[in-house]
PDB file of C-alpha atoms in Angstrom:
ATOM      1  CA  MET R  16      48.112  -0.149  44.301  1.00  0.00           C
ATOM      2  CA  SER R  17      49.781   2.798  46.086  1.00  0.00           C
ATOM      3  CA  VAL R  18      48.563   5.711  48.147  1.00  0.00           C
ATOM      4  CA  PHE R  19      48.613   7.810  44.960  1.00  0.00           C
ATOM      5  CA  SER R  20      45.637   5.834  43.669  1.00  0.00           C
ATOM      6  CA  LEU R  21      43.563   7.835  46.184  1.00  0.00           C
ATOM      7  CA  LEU R  22      44.011  10.819  43.867  1.00  0.00           C
ATOM      8  CA  ARG R  23      41.291   9.329  41.671  1.00  0.00           C
ATOM      9  CA  ALA R  24      38.717   9.827  44.473  1.00  0.00           C
ATOM     10  CA  ARG R  25      36.310  12.631  43.605  1.00  0.00           C
ATOM     11  CA  THR R  26      32.777  12.095  44.899  1.00  0.00           C
ATOM     12  CA  PRO R  27      31.342  11.862  48.423  1.00  0.00           C
ATOM     13  CA  ALA R  28      30.890   8.122  47.863  1.00  0.00           C
ATOM     14  CA  ASP R  29      34.599   7.832  46.990  1.00  0.00           C
ATOM     15  CA  PHE R  30      35.505   9.442  50.312  1.00  0.00           C
ATOM     16  CA  ALA R  31      33.117   7.493  52.562  1.00  0.00           C
ATOM     17  CA  ASP R  32      35.862   5.001  53.378  1.00  0.00           C
ATOM     18  CA  TRP R  33      38.196   7.903  54.078  1.00  0.00           C
ATOM     19  CA  PHE R  34      35.732   9.613  56.432  1.00  0.00           C
ATOM     20  CA  ARG R  35      34.777   6.594  58.524  1.00  0.00           C
ATOM     21  CA  PRO R  36      38.187   5.966  60.163  1.00  0.00           C
ATOM     22  CA  GLY R  37      38.480   9.656  60.977  1.00  0.00           C
ATOM     23  CA  GLY R  38      35.049   9.720  62.587  1.00  0.00           C
ATOM     24  CA  GLU R  39      35.863   6.645  64.628  1.00  0.00           C
ATOM     25  CA  TYR R  40      39.182   8.222  65.678  1.00  0.00           C
ATOM     26  CA  LEU R  41      37.368  11.335  66.911  1.00  0.00           C
ATOM     27  CA  LEU R  42      34.954   9.195  68.923  1.00  0.00           C
ATOM     28  CA  ARG R  43      37.688   6.906  70.294  1.00  0.00           C
ATOM     29  CA  VAL R  44      39.792   9.781  71.623  1.00  0.00           C
ATOM     30  CA  ALA R  45      36.822  11.701  73.011  1.00  0.00           C
ATOM     31  CA  ASP R  46      35.371   8.641  74.741  1.00  0.00           C
ATOM     32  CA  GLY R  47      38.783   7.664  76.083  1.00  0.00           C
ATOM     33  CA  MET R  48      39.195  11.086  77.673  1.00  0.00           C
ATOM     34  CA  GLY R  49      35.684  11.064  79.109  1.00  0.00           C
ATOM     35  CA  PHE R  50      34.439  13.989  76.995  1.00  0.00           C
ATOM     36  CA  HIS R  51      30.705  14.197  76.346  1.00  0.00           C
ATOM     37  CA  THR R  52      30.049  13.060  72.779  1.00  0.00           C
ATOM     38  CA  GLY R  53      26.249  13.029  72.650  1.00  0.00           C
ATOM     39  CA  ASP R  54      25.028  11.096  69.609  1.00  0.00           C
ATOM     40  CA  LEU R  55      28.347  11.251  67.783  1.00  0.00           C
ATOM     41  CA  ALA R  56      28.361   7.502  67.110  1.00  0.00           C
ATOM     42  CA  GLY R  57      24.974   7.817  65.416  1.00  0.00           C
ATOM     43  CA  PHE R  58      26.077  10.849  63.398  1.00  0.00           C
ATOM     44  CA  ILE R  59      29.110   8.906  62.130  1.00  0.00           C
ATOM     45  CA  ASP R  60      26.823   6.119  60.886  1.00  0.00           C
ATOM     46  CA  GLU R  61      24.464   8.648  59.272  1.00  0.00           C
ATOM     47  CA  ALA R  62      27.373  10.445  57.636  1.00  0.00           C
ATOM     48  CA  GLU R  63      28.812   7.306  56.092  1.00  0.00           C
ATOM     49  CA  THR R  64      25.385   6.284  54.794  1.00  0.00           C
ATOM     50  CA  ALA R  65      24.786   9.728  53.304  1.00  0.00           C
ATOM     51  CA  MET R  66      28.197   9.831  51.636  1.00  0.00           C
ATOM     52  CA  ARG R  67      27.780   6.403  50.058  1.00  0.00           C
ATOM     53  CA  ALA R  68      24.409   7.535  48.687  1.00  0.00           C
ATOM     54  CA  GLY R  69      25.869  10.809  47.419  1.00  0.00           C
ATOM     55  CA  ARG R  70      23.596  12.891  49.662  1.00  0.00           C
ATOM     56  CA  THR R  71      24.901  16.319  50.698  1.00  0.00           C
ATOM     57  CA  GLY R  72      23.699  19.716  51.875  1.00  0.00           C
ATOM     58  CA  GLU R  73      19.962  20.057  52.423  1.00  0.00           C
ATOM     59  CA  ASP R  74      19.510  16.277  52.163  1.00  0.00           C
ATOM     60  CA  VAL R  75      21.604  15.699  55.302  1.00  0.00           C
ATOM     61  CA  ALA R  76      20.985  16.627  58.956  1.00  0.00           C
ATOM     62  CA  PRO R  77      22.890  19.780  60.030  1.00  0.00           C
ATOM     63  CA  ALA R  78      24.961  17.964  62.680  1.00  0.00           C
ATOM     64  CA  VAL R  79      25.996  15.361  60.112  1.00  0.00           C
ATOM     65  CA  ASN R  80      26.924  18.027  57.555  1.00  0.00           C
ATOM     66  CA  ARG R  81      29.055  19.717  60.202  1.00  0.00           C
ATOM     67  CA  LEU R  82      30.792  16.465  61.177  1.00  0.00           C
ATOM     68  CA  VAL R  83      31.693  15.523  57.600  1.00  0.00           C
ATOM     69  CA  ALA R  84      32.783  19.028  56.640  1.00  0.00           C
ATOM     70  CA  ALA R  85      34.926  19.485  59.758  1.00  0.00           C
ATOM     71  CA  ASP R  86      36.577  16.084  59.376  1.00  0.00           C
ATOM     72  CA  LEU R  87      37.408  16.543  55.702  1.00  0.00           C
ATOM     73  CA  TYR R  88      38.508  20.180  56.055  1.00  0.00           C
ATOM     74  CA  ALA R  89      40.843  19.113  58.875  1.00  0.00           C
ATOM     75  CA  ASP R  90      42.287  16.291  56.792  1.00  0.00           C
ATOM     76  CA  ALA R  91      42.731  18.637  53.837  1.00  0.00           C
ATOM     77  CA  ALA R  92      44.550  21.249  55.923  1.00  0.00           C
ATOM     78  CA  PHE R  93      46.773  18.672  57.643  1.00  0.00           C
ATOM     79  CA  GLY R  94      48.930  17.440  54.786  1.00  0.00           C
ATOM     80  CA  LEU R  95      51.064  20.369  53.632  1.00  0.00           C
ATOM     81  CA  PRO R  96      51.931  21.680  57.124  1.00  0.00           C
ATOM     82  CA  PHE R  97      52.882  18.150  58.153  1.00  0.00           C
ATOM     83  CA  LEU R  98      55.317  17.844  55.254  1.00  0.00           C
ATOM     84  CA  GLU R  99      57.178  20.971  56.389  1.00  0.00           C
ATOM     85  CA  TRP R 100      58.240  19.096  59.527  1.00  0.00           C
ATOM     86  CA  THR R 101      59.893  16.329  57.493  1.00  0.00           C
ATOM     87  CA  PRO R 102      63.232  16.268  55.597  1.00  0.00           C
ATOM     88  CA  VAL R 103      63.367  18.273  52.380  1.00  0.00           C
ATOM     89  CA  TRP R 104      63.689  15.159  50.160  1.00  0.00           C
ATOM     90  CA  TYR R 105      60.493  13.730  51.688  1.00  0.00           C
ATOM     91  CA  GLU R 106      58.620  17.023  51.514  1.00  0.00           C
ATOM     92  CA  LEU R 107      59.509  17.662  47.874  1.00  0.00           C
ATOM     93  CA  SER R 108      58.532  14.176  46.754  1.00  0.00           C
ATOM     94  CA  LEU R 109      55.053  14.424  48.243  1.00  0.00           C
ATOM     95  CA  THR R 110      54.093  18.121  48.029  1.00  0.00           C
ATOM     96  CA  ALA R 111      52.357  17.952  44.651  1.00  0.00           C
ATOM     97  CA  PRO R 112      50.202  14.844  45.282  1.00  0.00           C
ATOM     98  CA  VAL R 113      49.354  15.982  48.822  1.00  0.00           C
ATOM     99  CA  ALA R 114      48.285  19.420  47.548  1.00  0.00           C
ATOM    100  CA  TYR R 115      46.061  17.761  44.940  1.00  0.00           C
ATOM    101  CA  ALA R 116      44.538  15.390  47.490  1.00  0.00           C
ATOM    102  CA  ASP R 117      43.884  18.334  49.831  1.00  0.00           C
ATOM    103  CA  TRP R 118      42.040  20.114  47.005  1.00  0.00           C
ATOM    104  CA  ARG R 119      39.900  17.053  46.393  1.00  0.00           C
ATOM    105  CA  LEU R 120      39.046  16.743  50.075  1.00  0.00           C
ATOM    106  CA  ARG R 121      38.047  20.417  50.248  1.00  0.00           C
ATOM    107  CA  ARG R 122      35.831  20.049  47.186  1.00  0.00           C
ATOM    108  CA  VAL R 123      33.858  17.280  48.902  1.00  0.00           C
ATOM    109  CA  ALA R 124      33.863  19.113  52.262  1.00  0.00           C
ATOM    110  CA  ASP R 125      32.402  22.172  50.524  1.00  0.00           C
ATOM    111  CA  GLN R 126      29.333  20.163  49.537  1.00  0.00           C
ATOM    112  CA  TYR R 127      28.596  19.458  53.210  1.00  0.00           C
ATOM    113  CA  ALA R 128      29.550  22.919  54.475  1.00  0.00           C
ATOM    114  CA  ARG R 129      27.361  24.964  52.153  1.00  0.00           C
ATOM    115  CA  THR R 130      24.315  24.877  54.484  1.00  0.00           C
ATOM    116  CA  ILE R 131      26.296  25.422  57.702  1.00  0.00           C
ATOM    117  CA  ASP R 132      26.672  28.776  59.426  1.00  0.00           C
ATOM    118  CA  HIS R 133      29.929  29.727  61.144  1.00  0.00           C
ATOM    119  CA  LEU R 134      32.094  26.768  60.231  1.00  0.00           C
ATOM    120  CA  SER R 135      35.727  27.746  60.632  1.00  0.00           C
ATOM    121  CA  ILE R 136      38.590  26.583  58.433  1.00  0.00           C
ATOM    122  CA  PRO R 137      41.470  24.989  60.389  1.00  0.00           C
ATOM    123  CA  ARG R 138      45.074  26.065  60.308  1.00  0.00           C
ATOM    124  CA  PHE R 139      47.818  23.745  61.517  1.00  0.00           C
ATOM    125  CA  SER R 140      51.228  24.635  62.887  1.00  0.00           C
ATOM    126  CA  ARG R 141      54.321  24.872  60.738  1.00  0.00           C
ATOM    127  CA  PRO R 142      57.719  24.266  62.350  1.00  0.00           C
ATOM    128  CA  ARG R 143      58.245  28.026  62.708  1.00  0.00           C
ATOM    129  CA  ASP R 144      55.160  28.180  64.929  1.00  0.00           C
ATOM    130  CA  VAL R 145      56.510  25.800  67.595  1.00  0.00           C
ATOM    131  CA  ILE R 146      59.491  27.340  69.337  1.00  0.00           C
ATOM    132  CA  SER R 147      61.873  25.952  71.956  1.00  0.00           C
ATOM    133  CA  ARG R 148      65.019  27.675  73.188  1.00  0.00           C
ATOM    134  CA  GLY R 149      64.472  30.510  70.718  1.00  0.00           C
ATOM    135  CA  ARG R 150      64.332  28.387  67.572  1.00  0.00           C
ATOM    136  CA  PRO R 151      61.975  25.909  65.892  1.00  0.00           C
ATOM    137  CA  ALA R 152      61.576  23.008  68.289  1.00  0.00           C
ATOM    138  CA  VAL R 153      61.925  20.452  65.511  1.00  0.00           C
ATOM    139  CA  ASP R 154      65.572  21.534  65.092  1.00  0.00           C
ATOM    140  CA  SER R 155      66.236  19.821  68.442  1.00  0.00           C
ATOM    141  CA  VAL R 156      64.776  16.519  67.236  1.00  0.00           C
ATOM    142  CA  SER R 157      67.000  14.253  65.159  1.00  0.00           C
ATOM    143  CA  GLY R 158      66.126  11.275  62.997  1.00  0.00           C
ATOM    144  CA  PHE R 159      63.329  10.882  60.450  1.00  0.00           C
ATOM    145  CA  ALA R 160      61.055   8.752  62.644  1.00  0.00           C
ATOM    146  CA  ASP R 161      61.351  11.034  65.665  1.00  0.00           C
ATOM    147  CA  ARG R 162      60.624  14.155  63.605  1.00  0.00           C
ATOM    148  CA  PHE R 163      57.702  12.379  61.987  1.00  0.00           C
ATOM    149  CA  ALA R 164      56.366  11.443  65.432  1.00  0.00           C
ATOM    150  CA  PHE R 165      56.869  14.972  66.789  1.00  0.00           C
ATOM    151  CA  ALA R 166      54.995  16.465  63.850  1.00  0.00           C
ATOM    152  CA  ASP R 167      52.108  14.072  64.375  1.00  0.00           C
ATOM    153  CA  ALA R 168      52.066  14.693  68.132  1.00  0.00           C
ATOM    154  CA  ILE R 169      51.519  18.408  67.539  1.00  0.00           C
ATOM    155  CA  LEU R 170      49.250  18.253  64.503  1.00  0.00           C
ATOM    156  CA  HIS R 171      46.932  15.465  65.618  1.00  0.00           C
ATOM    157  CA  LEU R 172      46.348  17.445  68.815  1.00  0.00           C
ATOM    158  CA  GLU R 173      45.345  20.433  66.690  1.00  0.00           C
ATOM    159  CA  TRP R 174      43.239  18.201  64.415  1.00  0.00           C
ATOM    160  CA  PHE R 175      41.323  16.845  67.390  1.00  0.00           C
ATOM    161  CA  GLU R 176      40.871  20.268  68.956  1.00  0.00           C
ATOM    162  CA  TYR R 177      39.392  21.651  65.716  1.00  0.00           C
ATOM    163  CA  VAL R 178      37.093  18.756  64.792  1.00  0.00           C
ATOM    164  CA  ALA R 179      35.922  18.196  68.368  1.00  0.00           C
ATOM    165  CA  GLY R 180      35.206  21.896  68.769  1.00  0.00           C
ATOM    166  CA  GLU R 181      33.185  22.087  65.560  1.00  0.00           C
ATOM    167  CA  CYS R 182      31.200  19.031  66.637  1.00  0.00           C
ATOM    168  CA  GLY R 183      30.355  20.445  70.047  1.00  0.00           C
ATOM    169  CA  ILE R 184      32.644  18.210  72.088  1.00  0.00           C
ATOM    170  CA  GLY R 185      33.877  20.213  75.043  1.00  0.00           C
ATOM    171  CA  VAL R 186      37.646  19.931  75.329  1.00  0.00           C
ATOM    172  CA  PRO R 187      39.164  22.063  78.120  1.00  0.00           C
ATOM    173  CA  PRO R 188      41.462  24.661  76.507  1.00  0.00           C
ATOM    174  CA  GLU R 189      43.867  24.351  79.416  1.00  0.00           C
ATOM    175  CA  LEU R 190      44.286  20.642  78.606  1.00  0.00           C
ATOM    176  CA  ILE R 191      45.130  21.496  74.993  1.00  0.00           C
ATOM    177  CA  ALA R 192      47.655  24.123  76.090  1.00  0.00           C
ATOM    178  CA  GLU R 193      49.300  21.885  78.684  1.00  0.00           C
ATOM    179  CA  THR R 194      49.426  18.917  76.302  1.00  0.00           C
ATOM    180  CA  ARG R 195      51.074  21.047  73.647  1.00  0.00           C
ATOM    181  CA  SER R 196      53.618  22.473  76.105  1.00  0.00           C
ATOM    182  CA  GLN R 197      54.548  19.134  77.644  1.00  0.00           C
ATOM    183  CA  THR R 198      54.631  17.414  74.244  1.00  0.00           C
ATOM    184  CA  VAL R 199      57.191  19.933  72.984  1.00  0.00           C
ATOM    185  CA  GLY R 200      59.193  19.501  76.182  1.00  0.00           C
ATOM    186  CA  TYR R 201      59.201  15.735  75.766  1.00  0.00           C
ATOM    187  CA  TYR R 202      60.320  15.681  72.133  1.00  0.00           C
ATOM    188  CA  VAL R 203      63.105  18.247  72.567  1.00  0.00           C
ATOM    189  CA  GLY R 204      64.437  16.316  75.569  1.00  0.00           C
ATOM    190  CA  ASP R 205      63.502  18.646  78.423  1.00  0.00           C
ATOM    191  CA  LEU R 206      60.976  16.163  79.875  1.00  0.00           C
ATOM    192  CA  THR R 207      60.844  12.386  80.217  1.00  0.00           C
ATOM    193  CA  LEU R 208      57.698  10.295  79.945  1.00  0.00           C
ATOM    194  CA  GLU R 209      57.661  10.073  83.741  1.00  0.00           C
ATOM    195  CA  ASP R 210      57.643  13.893  83.950  1.00  0.00           C
ATOM    196  CA  LEU R 211      54.437  14.178  81.929  1.00  0.00           C
ATOM    197  CA  ASP R 212      51.148  14.789  83.670  1.00  0.00           C
ATOM    198  CA  PRO R 213      49.189  11.484  83.604  1.00  0.00           C
ATOM    199  CA  THR R 214      46.261  13.168  81.829  1.00  0.00           C
ATOM    200  CA  VAL R 215      48.558  14.598  79.170  1.00  0.00           C
ATOM    201  CA  ARG R 216      50.224  11.230  78.705  1.00  0.00           C
ATOM    202  CA  ARG R 217      46.872   9.479  78.342  1.00  0.00           C
ATOM    203  CA  PHE R 218      45.680  12.112  75.865  1.00  0.00           C
ATOM    204  CA  GLN R 219      48.703  11.570  73.636  1.00  0.00           C
ATOM    205  CA  TYR R 220      48.354   7.816  73.996  1.00  0.00           C
ATOM    206  CA  LEU R 221      44.806   8.077  72.650  1.00  0.00           C
ATOM    207  CA  LEU R 222      45.763  10.578  69.956  1.00  0.00           C
ATOM    208  CA  PHE R 223      48.449   8.194  68.728  1.00  0.00           C
ATOM    209  CA  THR R 224      45.766   5.602  68.035  1.00  0.00           C
ATOM    210  CA  ASP R 225      45.785   7.277  64.643  1.00  0.00           C
ATOM    211  CA  ASP R 226      47.806   4.197  63.765  1.00  0.00           C
ATOM    212  CA  GLU R 227      44.368   2.537  63.589  1.00  0.00           C
ATOM    213  CA  TRP R 228      43.118   5.307  61.287  1.00  0.00           C
ATOM    214  CA  VAL R 229      46.043   4.706  58.947  1.00  0.00           C
ATOM    215  CA  ARG R 230      45.695   0.913  59.022  1.00  0.00           C
ATOM    216  CA  ASP R 231      41.925   1.051  58.444  1.00  0.00           C
ATOM    217  CA  THR R 232      42.250   3.507  55.555  1.00  0.00           C
ATOM    218  CA  ASP R 233      44.932   1.368  53.923  1.00  0.00           C
ATOM    219  CA  ALA R 234      42.753  -1.742  54.252  1.00  0.00           C
ATOM    220  CA  ARG R 235      39.518  -0.093  53.079  1.00  0.00           C
ATOM    221  CA  TYR R 236      41.094   1.129  49.848  1.00  0.00           C
ATOM    222  CA  GLY R 237      43.231  -1.985  49.343  1.00  0.00           C
ATOM    223  CA  LEU R 238      46.338   0.133  48.960  1.00  0.00           C
ATOM    224  CA  ASP R 239      49.044  -2.009  50.550  1.00  0.00           C
ATOM    225  CA  SER R 240      50.950   1.285  50.772  1.00  0.00           C
ATOM    226  CA  SER R 241      54.527   1.358  52.072  1.00  0.00           C
ATOM    227  CA  LEU R 242      54.004   5.049  52.909  1.00  0.00           C
ATOM    228  CA  LEU R 243      51.001   4.308  55.122  1.00  0.00           C
ATOM    229  CA  THR R 244      52.768   1.299  56.648  1.00  0.00           C
ATOM    230  CA  LEU R 245      55.594   3.605  57.733  1.00  0.00           C
ATOM    231  CA  TRP R 246      53.118   6.102  59.196  1.00  0.00           C
ATOM    232  CA  GLU R 247      51.296   3.310  61.057  1.00  0.00           C
ATOM    233  CA  ARG R 248      54.550   1.902  62.435  1.00  0.00           C
ATOM    234  CA  VAL R 249      55.719   5.256  63.804  1.00  0.00           C
ATOM    235  CA  CYS R 250      52.331   6.023  65.370  1.00  0.00           C
ATOM    236  CA  ARG R 251      52.104   2.576  66.947  1.00  0.00           C
ATOM    237  CA  ARG R 252      55.594   2.979  68.417  1.00  0.00           C
ATOM    238  CA  GLU R 253      54.616   6.286  70.002  1.00  0.00           C
ATOM    239  CA  ARG R 254      51.279   4.958  71.248  1.00  0.00           C
ATOM    240  CA  GLU R 255      53.075   2.133  73.014  1.00  0.00           C
ATOM    241  CA  ARG R 256      55.558   4.574  74.527  1.00  0.00           C
ATOM    242  CA  PHE R 257      52.877   6.880  75.885  1.00  0.00           C
ATOM    243  CA  GLY R 258      50.622   4.018  76.915  1.00  0.00           C
ATOM    244  CA  GLY R 259      53.165   1.831  78.670  1.00  0.00           C
ATOM    245  CA  GLU R 260      51.318  -1.171  80.066  1.00  0.00           C
ATOM    246  CA  ARG R 261      48.028   0.143  78.676  1.00  0.00           C
ATOM    247  CA  SER R 262      49.269  -0.382  75.118  1.00  0.00           C
ATOM    248  CA  SER R 263      48.671  -4.122  75.258  1.00  0.00           C
ATOM    249  CA  ALA R 264      45.049  -3.525  76.199  1.00  0.00           C
ATOM    250  CA  ALA R 265      44.558  -1.143  73.290  1.00  0.00           C
ATOM    251  CA  ASN R 266      45.763  -3.577  70.625  1.00  0.00           C
TER     252      ASN R 266
END
């Protein structure tokens, strides 16, 4: 099978194995940073159970509806902006299937969002939105893997900020701003790892545990996908860089 077999997923039950790794990622990063998560672990369990049973809307607790909707909306909004950070040949080959997958994710998210008031829709940065030295910062990053890593470093920060915020996890806005600024500085070569604030470095270390999200999703759907293997490898490399000696404890 390949990652494109996911395009057959349509129902909440089909996406339960997609949601679970994302929920665990949210919890892992929040716990690792010491943010208050309340009963998030319980909501993740309830959400997976509800999705597998096809329960949505009024049949699901409001906090669970919000968690599922926020997670899936964030995943849906992530794909196309991410591709803009990659080489044209890579972007063009994946734009159509990613757009279709995003539509499917939004369709399922809509079923959980319909009873929620004031749920925002996320927007993730394109290369033109992240500027360094008067031009898109990604222009200062060479090599496919490094550009891929830079894109993920910016977008998974925005993913976490959005989903955590919708789920009531208090993330200091100054931490988000400083992490974004120092992350750009690191990838364009203005800062070294040693220059990064220890809290910023730990935050990115935890955010790059999305290698576990990728690996778990691949395994749950039995994809054996070379695309996801590449994504996992790049994320693991960055996690080990940001984590230093801590990386061995996280594996």
